Amino acid sequence: MSTLSTSLPGGTWTLGDLTVTRFGYGAMQLAGPGVMGPPADRDGALAVLREAVDLGITHIDTAGAYGPRVTNQLIRQALHPYPGSLHIVTKVGAARDQQGGWPPARDPESLRRFVSENIEDLGLEVLDVVNLRLGNAQGPQPGSLAEPFETLAGLQRQGLIRHLGVSNVTAEQVAEAQAIAPIVCVQNGYNLAYRQDDKLIDALAEQGIAYVPFFPLGGFSPLQSQALSAVAARHDATPIAVALAWLLQRSPNILLIPGTSSAAHLRENAAGAGLSLSEEDLAELDKFGR
Ligand SMILES: NC(=O)c1ccc[n+]([C@@H]2O[C@H](COP(=O)([O-])OP(=O)(O)OC[C@H]3O[C@@H](n4cnc5c(N)ncnc54)[C@H](OP(=O)(O)O)[C@@H]3O)[C@@H](O)[C@H]2O)c1
């Protein structure tokens, strides 16, 4: 197992046999408006990715559906050949339509094609971690994941994927996946205001499985609350710093992948997430979330 020391807040976590910084980067915001097409400022997008690596971040979250394929190609252009410590986590299970929608695409043929496109666009021979993304924009939806997850487990046995994860799933679907093949992470929507996965996070922590919240800052609708602003003001910090620091303190298996298209915001977030929240802060923030 590789060892990695980091000055980033939160230290490190190990996904299977891959050590990553708990403070990571979510690359979705790098594509064009609506996560479609190229970014308006291509050099700016490449600079954000290089900044992530310069800061010591070793976990980048992406998906072939971003752009589609645009974000992965940006990652390759900015960072290939990759530092040995960098691990890229991708996801499959949704396509894109002409309107910018995210229709599900989980049949075996689509999943095989997505894995092969991710390999090609990222310039890799093996993908470090692939999440099967289920549900829809409203969140997880009940139903069996056996067929698509077995397809991914088959691609893992073929040597195309190191580790598997699941995304936008219910606790039942997590258990169903684990009965098929080991998983190293669950990526679901979660933040200070949206805490439906509290029990799941604790259960995964006991099993040594990472929980990776998407929309840690509220996604397309930024987090806002009096409690958040009050705690931020007490620390002379931003609400964003408080929201990230709260996640790092919430549980050791939480990995951060805040998104940004700005190198300055990335630096600000990497510093801000290190804020130390007191018991009083946590109690006040807890009321906001429940
Ligand atoms: N599995 C899934 O279904 C799924 C779904 C959604 C997202 N994801 C993943 O999760 C990652 C995180 O989610 P997200 O990017 O959608 O949402 P997010 O991290 O909650 O929020 C990103 C938004 O916050 C803004 N922001 C970030 N830092 C800021 C700062 N310091 N000051 C002001 N604004 C700031 C960004 O704007 P600027 O660009 O201006 O900084 C952006 O609009 C994504 O990048 C993606 O990798 C996964």
mmCIF file of C-alpha atoms and ligand atoms in Angstrom:
data_model
loop_
_atom_site.group_PDB
_atom_site.id
_atom_site.type_symbol
_atom_site.label_atom_id
_atom_site.label_comp_id
_atom_site.label_asym_id
_atom_site.label_seq_id
_atom_site.Cartn_x
_atom_site.Cartn_y
_atom_site.Cartn_z
ATOM 1 C CA MET A 1 0.000 0.000 0.000
ATOM 2 C CA SER A 2 1.343 3.443 -0.855
ATOM 3 C CA THR A 3 1.766 5.970 1.907
ATOM 4 C CA LEU A 4 1.043 9.616 1.344
ATOM 5 C CA SER A 5 1.555 12.530 3.637
ATOM 6 C CA THR A 6 -0.529 15.585 2.970
ATOM 7 C CA SER A 7 -0.919 19.054 4.336
ATOM 8 C CA LEU A 8 -4.474 19.143 3.025
ATOM 9 C CA PRO A 9 -7.159 19.135 5.721
ATOM 10 C CA GLY A 10 -8.553 15.747 6.700
ATOM 11 C CA GLY A 11 -5.458 13.667 5.891
ATOM 12 C CA THR A 12 -5.901 10.576 3.750
ATOM 13 C CA TRP A 13 -8.228 7.611 3.183
ATOM 14 C CA THR A 14 -7.643 4.327 1.417
ATOM 15 C CA LEU A 15 -10.024 3.198 -1.326
ATOM 16 C CA GLY A 16 -9.270 -0.513 -1.609
ATOM 17 C CA ASP A 17 -5.497 -0.281 -2.053
ATOM 18 C CA LEU A 18 -5.447 3.332 -3.304
ATOM 19 C CA THR A 19 -4.540 6.066 -0.844
ATOM 20 C CA VAL A 20 -6.196 9.403 -1.585
ATOM 21 C CA THR A 21 -6.418 12.774 0.117
ATOM 22 C CA ARG A 22 -9.762 13.216 1.857
ATOM 23 C CA PHE A 23 -9.867 16.660 0.309
ATOM 24 C CA GLY A 24 -10.470 15.876 -3.375
ATOM 25 C CA TYR A 25 -11.841 17.691 -6.379
ATOM 26 C CA GLY A 26 -15.095 17.191 -8.333
ATOM 27 C CA ALA A 27 -14.545 18.027 -12.007
ATOM 28 C CA MET A 28 -18.173 18.316 -13.169
ATOM 29 C CA GLN A 29 -18.137 22.130 -13.207
ATOM 30 C CA LEU A 30 -15.368 22.194 -15.828
ATOM 31 C CA ALA A 31 -17.579 21.422 -18.843
ATOM 32 C CA GLY A 32 -19.728 24.063 -20.552
ATOM 33 C CA PRO A 33 -23.069 25.429 -19.252
ATOM 34 C CA GLY A 34 -25.444 22.677 -18.120
ATOM 35 C CA VAL A 35 -22.417 20.296 -18.092
ATOM 36 C CA MET A 36 -22.649 20.198 -21.903
ATOM 37 C CA GLY A 37 -19.931 20.999 -24.413
ATOM 38 C CA PRO A 38 -16.556 22.632 -23.883
ATOM 39 C CA PRO A 39 -15.889 25.296 -21.254
ATOM 40 C CA ALA A 40 -15.912 28.947 -22.308
ATOM 41 C CA ASP A 41 -12.420 29.282 -20.821
ATOM 42 C CA ARG A 42 -10.495 26.127 -21.733
ATOM 43 C CA ASP A 43 -7.161 27.400 -20.376
ATOM 44 C CA GLY A 44 -8.916 28.310 -17.124
ATOM 45 C CA ALA A 45 -10.341 24.784 -16.827
ATOM 46 C CA LEU A 46 -6.908 23.232 -17.453
ATOM 47 C CA ALA A 47 -5.436 25.590 -14.842
ATOM 48 C CA VAL A 48 -7.955 24.417 -12.207
ATOM 49 C CA LEU A 49 -6.924 20.786 -12.750
ATOM 50 C CA ARG A 50 -3.208 21.641 -12.527
ATOM 51 C CA GLU A 51 -3.899 23.663 -9.396
ATOM 52 C CA ALA A 52 -5.601 20.622 -7.836
ATOM 53 C CA VAL A 53 -2.471 18.527 -8.319
ATOM 54 C CA ASP A 54 -0.199 21.401 -7.186
ATOM 55 C CA LEU A 55 -2.215 21.625 -3.965
ATOM 56 C CA GLY A 56 -1.503 17.930 -3.378
ATOM 57 C CA ILE A 57 -5.003 16.651 -4.176
ATOM 58 C CA THR A 58 -4.838 12.968 -5.217
ATOM 59 C CA HIS A 59 -8.559 12.256 -5.765
ATOM 60 C CA ILE A 60 -10.387 13.667 -8.793
ATOM 61 C CA ASP A 61 -14.017 12.749 -9.411
ATOM 62 C CA THR A 62 -15.325 12.745 -12.979
ATOM 63 C CA ALA A 63 -17.706 11.016 -15.422
ATOM 64 C CA GLY A 64 -17.827 10.378 -19.134
ATOM 65 C CA ALA A 65 -21.260 12.046 -19.109
ATOM 66 C CA TYR A 66 -19.699 15.430 -18.229
ATOM 67 C CA GLY A 67 -19.607 17.279 -21.537
ATOM 68 C CA PRO A 68 -20.152 14.387 -22.539
ATOM 69 C CA ARG A 69 -16.515 13.203 -22.687
ATOM 70 C CA VAL A 70 -15.269 16.828 -22.464
ATOM 71 C CA THR A 71 -14.236 16.793 -18.803
ATOM 72 C CA ASN A 72 -12.279 13.539 -19.133
ATOM 73 C CA GLN A 73 -10.443 14.916 -22.167
ATOM 74 C CA LEU A 74 -9.593 18.088 -20.203
ATOM 75 C CA ILE A 75 -8.224 15.955 -17.353
ATOM 76 C CA ARG A 76 -6.014 14.069 -19.782
ATOM 77 C CA GLN A 77 -4.799 17.234 -21.495
ATOM 78 C CA ALA A 78 -3.992 18.953 -18.201
ATOM 79 C CA LEU A 79 -2.462 16.108 -16.238
ATOM 80 C CA HIS A 80 -1.332 13.170 -18.416
ATOM 81 C CA PRO A 81 1.071 11.475 -17.737
ATOM 82 C CA TYR A 82 -0.478 11.368 -14.285
ATOM 83 C CA PRO A 83 1.495 11.527 -11.052
ATOM 84 C CA GLY A 84 1.570 8.025 -9.517
ATOM 85 C CA SER A 85 -0.262 9.293 -6.437
ATOM 86 C CA LEU A 86 -3.270 10.644 -8.392
ATOM 87 C CA HIS A 87 -6.437 8.539 -8.536
ATOM 88 C CA ILE A 88 -9.328 9.347 -10.850
ATOM 89 C CA VAL A 89 -12.774 8.086 -9.892
ATOM 90 C CA THR A 90 -15.333 7.962 -12.675
ATOM 91 C CA LYS A 91 -18.939 6.895 -13.029
ATOM 92 C CA VAL A 92 -21.137 5.222 -15.613
ATOM 93 C CA GLY A 93 -24.871 4.640 -15.943
ATOM 94 C CA ALA A 94 -26.204 7.795 -17.615
ATOM 95 C CA ALA A 95 -26.010 9.132 -21.163
ATOM 96 C CA ARG A 96 -26.736 12.682 -22.350
ATOM 97 C CA ASP A 97 -29.503 13.740 -24.708
ATOM 98 C CA GLN A 98 -29.839 16.733 -27.049
ATOM 99 C CA GLN A 99 -31.647 18.730 -24.333
ATOM 100 C CA GLY A 100 -28.829 18.197 -21.833
ATOM 101 C CA GLY A 101 -30.827 15.545 -19.935
ATOM 102 C CA TRP A 102 -29.208 12.526 -18.270
ATOM 103 C CA PRO A 103 -31.212 9.487 -19.466
ATOM 104 C CA PRO A 104 -30.250 6.220 -17.758
ATOM 105 C CA ALA A 105 -28.047 3.903 -19.865
ATOM 106 C CA ARG A 106 -27.340 0.795 -17.832
ATOM 107 C CA ASP A 107 -27.669 -2.037 -20.329
ATOM 108 C CA PRO A 108 -24.508 -4.172 -20.658
ATOM 109 C CA GLU A 109 -23.574 -2.757 -24.052
ATOM 110 C CA SER A 110 -23.792 0.887 -22.882
ATOM 111 C CA LEU A 111 -21.801 0.147 -19.717
ATOM 112 C CA ARG A 112 -19.032 -1.586 -21.692
ATOM 113 C CA ARG A 113 -18.904 1.346 -24.112
ATOM 114 C CA PHE A 114 -18.761 3.913 -21.258
ATOM 115 C CA VAL A 115 -15.900 2.057 -19.573
ATOM 116 C CA SER A 116 -13.990 1.883 -22.822
ATOM 117 C CA GLU A 117 -14.617 5.607 -23.550
ATOM 118 C CA ASN A 118 -13.420 6.550 -20.048
ATOM 119 C CA ILE A 119 -10.237 4.522 -20.596
ATOM 120 C CA GLU A 120 -9.654 6.170 -23.971
ATOM 121 C CA ASP A 121 -10.468 9.750 -22.935
ATOM 122 C CA LEU A 122 -8.482 9.612 -19.693
ATOM 123 C CA GLY A 123 -5.537 7.868 -21.409
ATOM 124 C CA LEU A 124 -5.479 4.979 -18.926
ATOM 125 C CA GLU A 125 -5.215 1.211 -19.268
ATOM 126 C CA VAL A 126 -7.199 0.496 -16.106
ATOM 127 C CA LEU A 127 -9.732 2.737 -14.344
ATOM 128 C CA ASP A 128 -8.972 3.155 -10.615
ATOM 129 C CA VAL A 129 -12.583 3.320 -9.398
ATOM 130 C CA VAL A 130 -15.853 3.155 -11.339
ATOM 131 C CA ASN A 131 -19.157 4.029 -9.682
ATOM 132 C CA LEU A 132 -22.394 2.636 -11.055
ATOM 133 C CA ARG A 133 -24.689 5.663 -11.021
ATOM 134 C CA LEU A 134 -28.359 4.836 -10.452
ATOM 135 C CA GLY A 135 -31.505 6.800 -9.596
ATOM 136 C CA ASN A 136 -32.343 10.106 -11.257
ATOM 137 C CA ALA A 137 -32.168 13.846 -10.593
ATOM 138 C CA GLN A 138 -34.700 13.431 -7.764
ATOM 139 C CA GLY A 139 -32.280 11.069 -5.984
ATOM 140 C CA PRO A 140 -32.035 7.315 -5.464
ATOM 141 C CA GLN A 141 -34.905 5.163 -6.767
ATOM 142 C CA PRO A 142 -35.669 1.670 -5.485
ATOM 143 C CA GLY A 143 -35.051 -1.355 -7.688
ATOM 144 C CA SER A 144 -32.497 -4.049 -8.341
ATOM 145 C CA LEU A 145 -29.015 -3.097 -9.555
ATOM 146 C CA ALA A 146 -28.003 -6.722 -10.138
ATOM 147 C CA GLU A 147 -27.754 -6.706 -13.921
ATOM 148 C CA PRO A 148 -25.715 -3.491 -14.369
ATOM 149 C CA PHE A 149 -23.536 -4.151 -11.319
ATOM 150 C CA GLU A 150 -22.766 -7.684 -12.495
ATOM 151 C CA THR A 151 -21.727 -6.204 -15.841
ATOM 152 C CA LEU A 152 -19.254 -3.889 -14.084
ATOM 153 C CA ALA A 153 -18.004 -6.741 -11.887
ATOM 154 C CA GLY A 154 -17.330 -8.668 -15.129
ATOM 155 C CA LEU A 155 -15.322 -5.732 -16.519
ATOM 156 C CA GLN A 156 -13.401 -5.644 -13.232
ATOM 157 C CA ARG A 157 -12.567 -9.357 -13.597
ATOM 158 C CA GLN A 158 -11.332 -8.578 -17.131
ATOM 159 C CA GLY A 159 -8.836 -6.142 -15.584
ATOM 160 C CA LEU A 160 -10.396 -2.900 -16.884
ATOM 161 C CA ILE A 161 -11.430 -1.599 -13.437
ATOM 162 C CA ARG A 162 -9.547 -1.779 -10.109
ATOM 163 C CA HIS A 163 -12.363 -0.977 -7.688
ATOM 164 C CA LEU A 164 -16.117 -0.548 -7.821
ATOM 165 C CA GLY A 165 -18.499 1.864 -6.149
ATOM 166 C CA VAL A 166 -22.146 2.875 -6.379
ATOM 167 C CA SER A 167 -23.779 6.273 -6.651
ATOM 168 C CA ASN A 168 -27.201 7.811 -6.037
ATOM 169 C CA VAL A 169 -28.365 4.637 -4.300
ATOM 170 C CA THR A 170 -30.476 3.414 -1.401
ATOM 171 C CA ALA A 171 -29.026 1.434 1.527
ATOM 172 C CA GLU A 172 -30.722 -1.671 0.076
ATOM 173 C CA GLN A 173 -28.949 -1.198 -3.237
ATOM 174 C CA VAL A 174 -25.607 -0.804 -1.418
ATOM 175 C CA ALA A 175 -26.211 -4.174 0.273
ATOM 176 C CA GLU A 176 -27.270 -5.767 -3.011
ATOM 177 C CA ALA A 177 -24.068 -4.532 -4.706
ATOM 178 C CA GLN A 178 -21.922 -5.871 -1.864
ATOM 179 C CA ALA A 179 -23.467 -9.321 -2.310
ATOM 180 C CA ILE A 180 -22.203 -9.258 -5.927
ATOM 181 C CA ALA A 181 -18.719 -7.693 -5.539
ATOM 182 C CA PRO A 182 -16.823 -5.605 -2.974
ATOM 183 C CA ILE A 183 -17.304 -1.838 -3.147
ATOM 184 C CA VAL A 184 -14.892 0.843 -1.911
ATOM 185 C CA CYS A 185 -17.178 3.884 -1.986
ATOM 186 C CA VAL A 186 -20.725 5.178 -2.095
ATOM 187 C CA GLN A 187 -21.328 8.565 -3.756
ATOM 188 C CA ASN A 188 -24.673 10.104 -2.825
ATOM 189 C CA GLY A 189 -26.125 13.581 -2.444
ATOM 190 C CA TYR A 190 -25.431 14.819 1.098
ATOM 191 C CA ASN A 191 -24.575 18.096 2.792
ATOM 192 C CA LEU A 192 -25.370 20.081 5.928
ATOM 193 C CA ALA A 193 -28.944 20.691 4.782
ATOM 194 C CA TYR A 194 -29.669 17.328 3.183
ATOM 195 C CA ARG A 195 -28.855 14.511 5.571
ATOM 196 C CA GLN A 196 -30.951 11.524 4.567
ATOM 197 C CA ASP A 197 -27.857 9.280 4.603
ATOM 198 C CA ASP A 198 -26.770 9.815 8.222
ATOM 199 C CA LYS A 199 -27.334 6.154 9.132
ATOM 200 C CA LEU A 200 -25.759 4.865 5.935
ATOM 201 C CA ILE A 201 -22.618 6.959 6.508
ATOM 202 C CA ASP A 202 -22.153 5.463 9.966
ATOM 203 C CA ALA A 203 -22.764 1.912 8.705
ATOM 204 C CA LEU A 204 -20.230 2.377 5.888
ATOM 205 C CA ALA A 205 -17.670 3.849 8.310
ATOM 206 C CA GLU A 206 -17.878 0.646 10.356
ATOM 207 C CA GLN A 207 -17.114 -1.357 7.217
ATOM 208 C CA GLY A 208 -14.218 0.890 6.125
ATOM 209 C CA ILE A 209 -16.077 2.068 3.021
ATOM 210 C CA ALA A 210 -15.826 5.688 1.883
ATOM 211 C CA TYR A 211 -18.867 7.935 1.624
ATOM 212 C CA VAL A 212 -18.378 10.670 -0.975
ATOM 213 C CA PRO A 213 -21.068 13.359 -0.843
ATOM 214 C CA PHE A 214 -21.946 15.004 -4.134
ATOM 215 C CA PHE A 215 -23.357 18.547 -3.934
ATOM 216 C CA PRO A 216 -21.325 19.128 -0.715
ATOM 217 C CA LEU A 217 -21.928 22.858 -1.184
ATOM 218 C CA GLY A 218 -25.522 22.473 -2.327
ATOM 219 C CA GLY A 219 -24.647 21.943 -6.004
ATOM 220 C CA PHE A 220 -26.636 24.264 -8.254
ATOM 221 C CA SER A 221 -28.430 25.856 -5.253
ATOM 222 C CA PRO A 222 -25.768 27.028 -2.797
ATOM 223 C CA LEU A 223 -26.328 26.227 0.881
ATOM 224 C CA GLN A 224 -27.762 29.115 2.858
ATOM 225 C CA SER A 225 -28.899 29.298 6.461
ATOM 226 C CA GLN A 226 -28.715 31.582 9.447
ATOM 227 C CA ALA A 227 -26.916 28.923 11.490
ATOM 228 C CA LEU A 228 -24.301 28.495 8.798
ATOM 229 C CA SER A 229 -23.779 32.252 8.480
ATOM 230 C CA ALA A 230 -23.629 32.682 12.271
ATOM 231 C CA VAL A 231 -20.998 29.976 12.730
ATOM 232 C CA ALA A 232 -19.032 31.342 9.761
ATOM 233 C CA ALA A 233 -19.112 34.872 11.212
ATOM 234 C CA ARG A 234 -17.851 33.570 14.588
ATOM 235 C CA HIS A 235 -14.790 32.118 12.861
ATOM 236 C CA ASP A 236 -14.359 34.960 10.392
ATOM 237 C CA ALA A 237 -14.770 32.280 7.720
ATOM 238 C CA THR A 238 -17.112 31.757 4.764
ATOM 239 C CA PRO A 239 -20.234 29.546 4.908
ATOM 240 C CA ILE A 240 -18.527 27.367 2.276
ATOM 241 C CA ALA A 241 -15.534 26.761 4.552
ATOM 242 C CA VAL A 242 -17.895 25.820 7.407
ATOM 243 C CA ALA A 243 -19.896 23.444 5.179
ATOM 244 C CA LEU A 244 -16.718 21.645 4.060
ATOM 245 C CA ALA A 245 -15.142 21.552 7.516
ATOM 246 C CA TRP A 246 -18.390 20.149 8.930
ATOM 247 C CA LEU A 247 -18.299 17.264 6.425
ATOM 248 C CA LEU A 248 -14.673 16.434 7.276
ATOM 249 C CA GLN A 249 -15.550 16.413 10.973
ATOM 250 C CA ARG A 250 -18.810 14.501 10.448
ATOM 251 C CA SER A 251 -17.120 11.129 9.855
ATOM 252 C CA PRO A 252 -13.603 9.916 8.957
ATOM 253 C CA ASN A 253 -14.922 7.977 5.926
ATOM 254 C CA ILE A 254 -16.273 11.132 4.251
ATOM 255 C CA LEU A 255 -14.215 12.236 1.246
ATOM 256 C CA LEU A 256 -14.743 15.727 -0.163
ATOM 257 C CA ILE A 257 -15.132 16.400 -3.891
ATOM 258 C CA PRO A 258 -16.342 20.026 -3.956
ATOM 259 C CA GLY A 259 -16.727 21.307 -7.499
ATOM 260 C CA THR A 260 -15.436 24.589 -8.863
ATOM 261 C CA SER A 261 -14.402 26.093 -12.161
ATOM 262 C CA SER A 262 -12.123 28.562 -10.390
ATOM 263 C CA ALA A 263 -8.554 27.949 -9.250
ATOM 264 C CA ALA A 264 -8.984 30.706 -6.643
ATOM 265 C CA HIS A 265 -12.085 28.995 -5.196
ATOM 266 C CA LEU A 266 -10.231 25.681 -5.143
ATOM 267 C CA ARG A 267 -7.389 27.197 -3.095
ATOM 268 C CA GLU A 268 -9.901 28.936 -0.834
ATOM 269 C CA ASN A 269 -11.796 25.672 -0.268
ATOM 270 C CA ALA A 270 -8.652 23.642 0.420
ATOM 271 C CA ALA A 271 -7.680 26.146 3.126
ATOM 272 C CA GLY A 272 -11.212 26.694 4.459
ATOM 273 C CA ALA A 273 -12.019 22.991 4.952
ATOM 274 C CA GLY A 274 -9.355 22.907 7.672
ATOM 275 C CA LEU A 275 -11.451 25.089 9.979
ATOM 276 C CA SER A 276 -11.806 23.480 13.394
ATOM 277 C CA LEU A 277 -15.439 23.534 14.548
ATOM 278 C CA SER A 278 -16.235 23.491 18.256
ATOM 279 C CA GLU A 279 -18.881 21.347 19.985
ATOM 280 C CA GLU A 280 -21.032 24.483 20.171
ATOM 281 C CA ASP A 281 -20.683 25.053 16.414
ATOM 282 C CA LEU A 282 -21.526 21.431 15.677
ATOM 283 C CA ALA A 283 -24.647 21.536 17.868
ATOM 284 C CA GLU A 284 -25.841 24.705 16.159
ATOM 285 C CA LEU A 285 -25.193 23.282 12.676
ATOM 286 C CA ASP A 286 -26.812 19.990 13.605
ATOM 287 C CA LYS A 287 -30.136 21.774 14.209
ATOM 288 C CA PHE A 288 -30.018 23.231 10.704
ATOM 289 C CA GLY A 289 -29.603 19.824 9.116
ATOM 290 C CA ARG A 290 -32.281 17.863 10.956
HETATM 291 N N1 LIG B 1 -22.905 10.939 -8.597
HETATM 292 C C1 LIG B 1 -23.684 11.916 -9.014
HETATM 293 O O1 LIG B 1 -24.827 11.694 -9.403
HETATM 294 C C2 LIG B 1 -23.174 13.329 -8.977
HETATM 295 C C3 LIG B 1 -24.085 14.385 -9.133
HETATM 296 C C4 LIG B 1 -23.590 15.678 -9.057
HETATM 297 C C5 LIG B 1 -22.246 15.916 -8.839
HETATM 298 N N2 LIG B 1 -21.366 14.864 -8.703
HETATM 299 C C6 LIG B 1 -19.916 15.097 -8.406
HETATM 300 O O2 LIG B 1 -19.838 15.852 -7.210
HETATM 301 C C7 LIG B 1 -19.002 17.009 -7.406
HETATM 302 C C8 LIG B 1 -19.453 18.133 -6.504
HETATM 303 O O3 LIG B 1 -20.765 18.560 -6.848
HETATM 304 P P1 LIG B 1 -21.046 19.935 -7.609
HETATM 305 O O4 LIG B 1 -19.783 20.425 -8.233
HETATM 306 O O5 LIG B 1 -22.202 19.716 -8.478
HETATM 307 O O6 LIG B 1 -21.578 20.881 -6.471
HETATM 308 P P2 LIG B 1 -20.926 21.549 -5.170
HETATM 309 O O7 LIG B 1 -19.529 21.076 -4.971
HETATM 310 O O8 LIG B 1 -21.899 21.383 -4.072
HETATM 311 O O9 LIG B 1 -20.956 23.084 -5.560
HETATM 312 C C9 LIG B 1 -20.287 23.575 -6.673
HETATM 313 C C10 LIG B 1 -20.688 25.031 -6.812
HETATM 314 O O10 LIG B 1 -20.138 25.776 -5.730
HETATM 315 C C11 LIG B 1 -19.447 26.904 -6.236
HETATM 316 N N3 LIG B 1 -18.257 27.142 -5.391
HETATM 317 C C12 LIG B 1 -17.294 26.249 -5.057
HETATM 318 N N4 LIG B 1 -16.368 26.834 -4.270
HETATM 319 C C13 LIG B 1 -16.752 28.116 -4.117
HETATM 320 C C14 LIG B 1 -16.196 29.224 -3.409
HETATM 321 N N5 LIG B 1 -15.072 29.122 -2.702
HETATM 322 N N6 LIG B 1 -16.868 30.422 -3.458
HETATM 323 C C15 LIG B 1 -18.034 30.536 -4.168
HETATM 324 N N7 LIG B 1 -18.598 29.520 -4.848
HETATM 325 C C16 LIG B 1 -17.956 28.326 -4.836
HETATM 326 C C17 LIG B 1 -19.050 26.554 -7.644
HETATM 327 O O11 LIG B 1 -18.966 27.726 -8.430
HETATM 328 P P3 LIG B 1 -17.544 28.205 -9.076
HETATM 329 O O12 LIG B 1 -17.331 27.296 -10.256
HETATM 330 O O13 LIG B 1 -17.789 29.616 -9.441
HETATM 331 O O14 LIG B 1 -16.500 28.045 -8.024
HETATM 332 C C18 LIG B 1 -20.180 25.656 -8.090
HETATM 333 O O15 LIG B 1 -21.223 26.424 -8.654
HETATM 334 C C19 LIG B 1 -19.161 17.285 -8.910
HETATM 335 O O16 LIG B 1 -18.131 18.129 -9.391
HETATM 336 C C20 LIG B 1 -19.165 15.902 -9.479
HETATM 337 O O17 LIG B 1 -17.831 15.434 -9.631
HETATM 338 C C21 LIG B 1 -21.828 13.586 -8.748
#
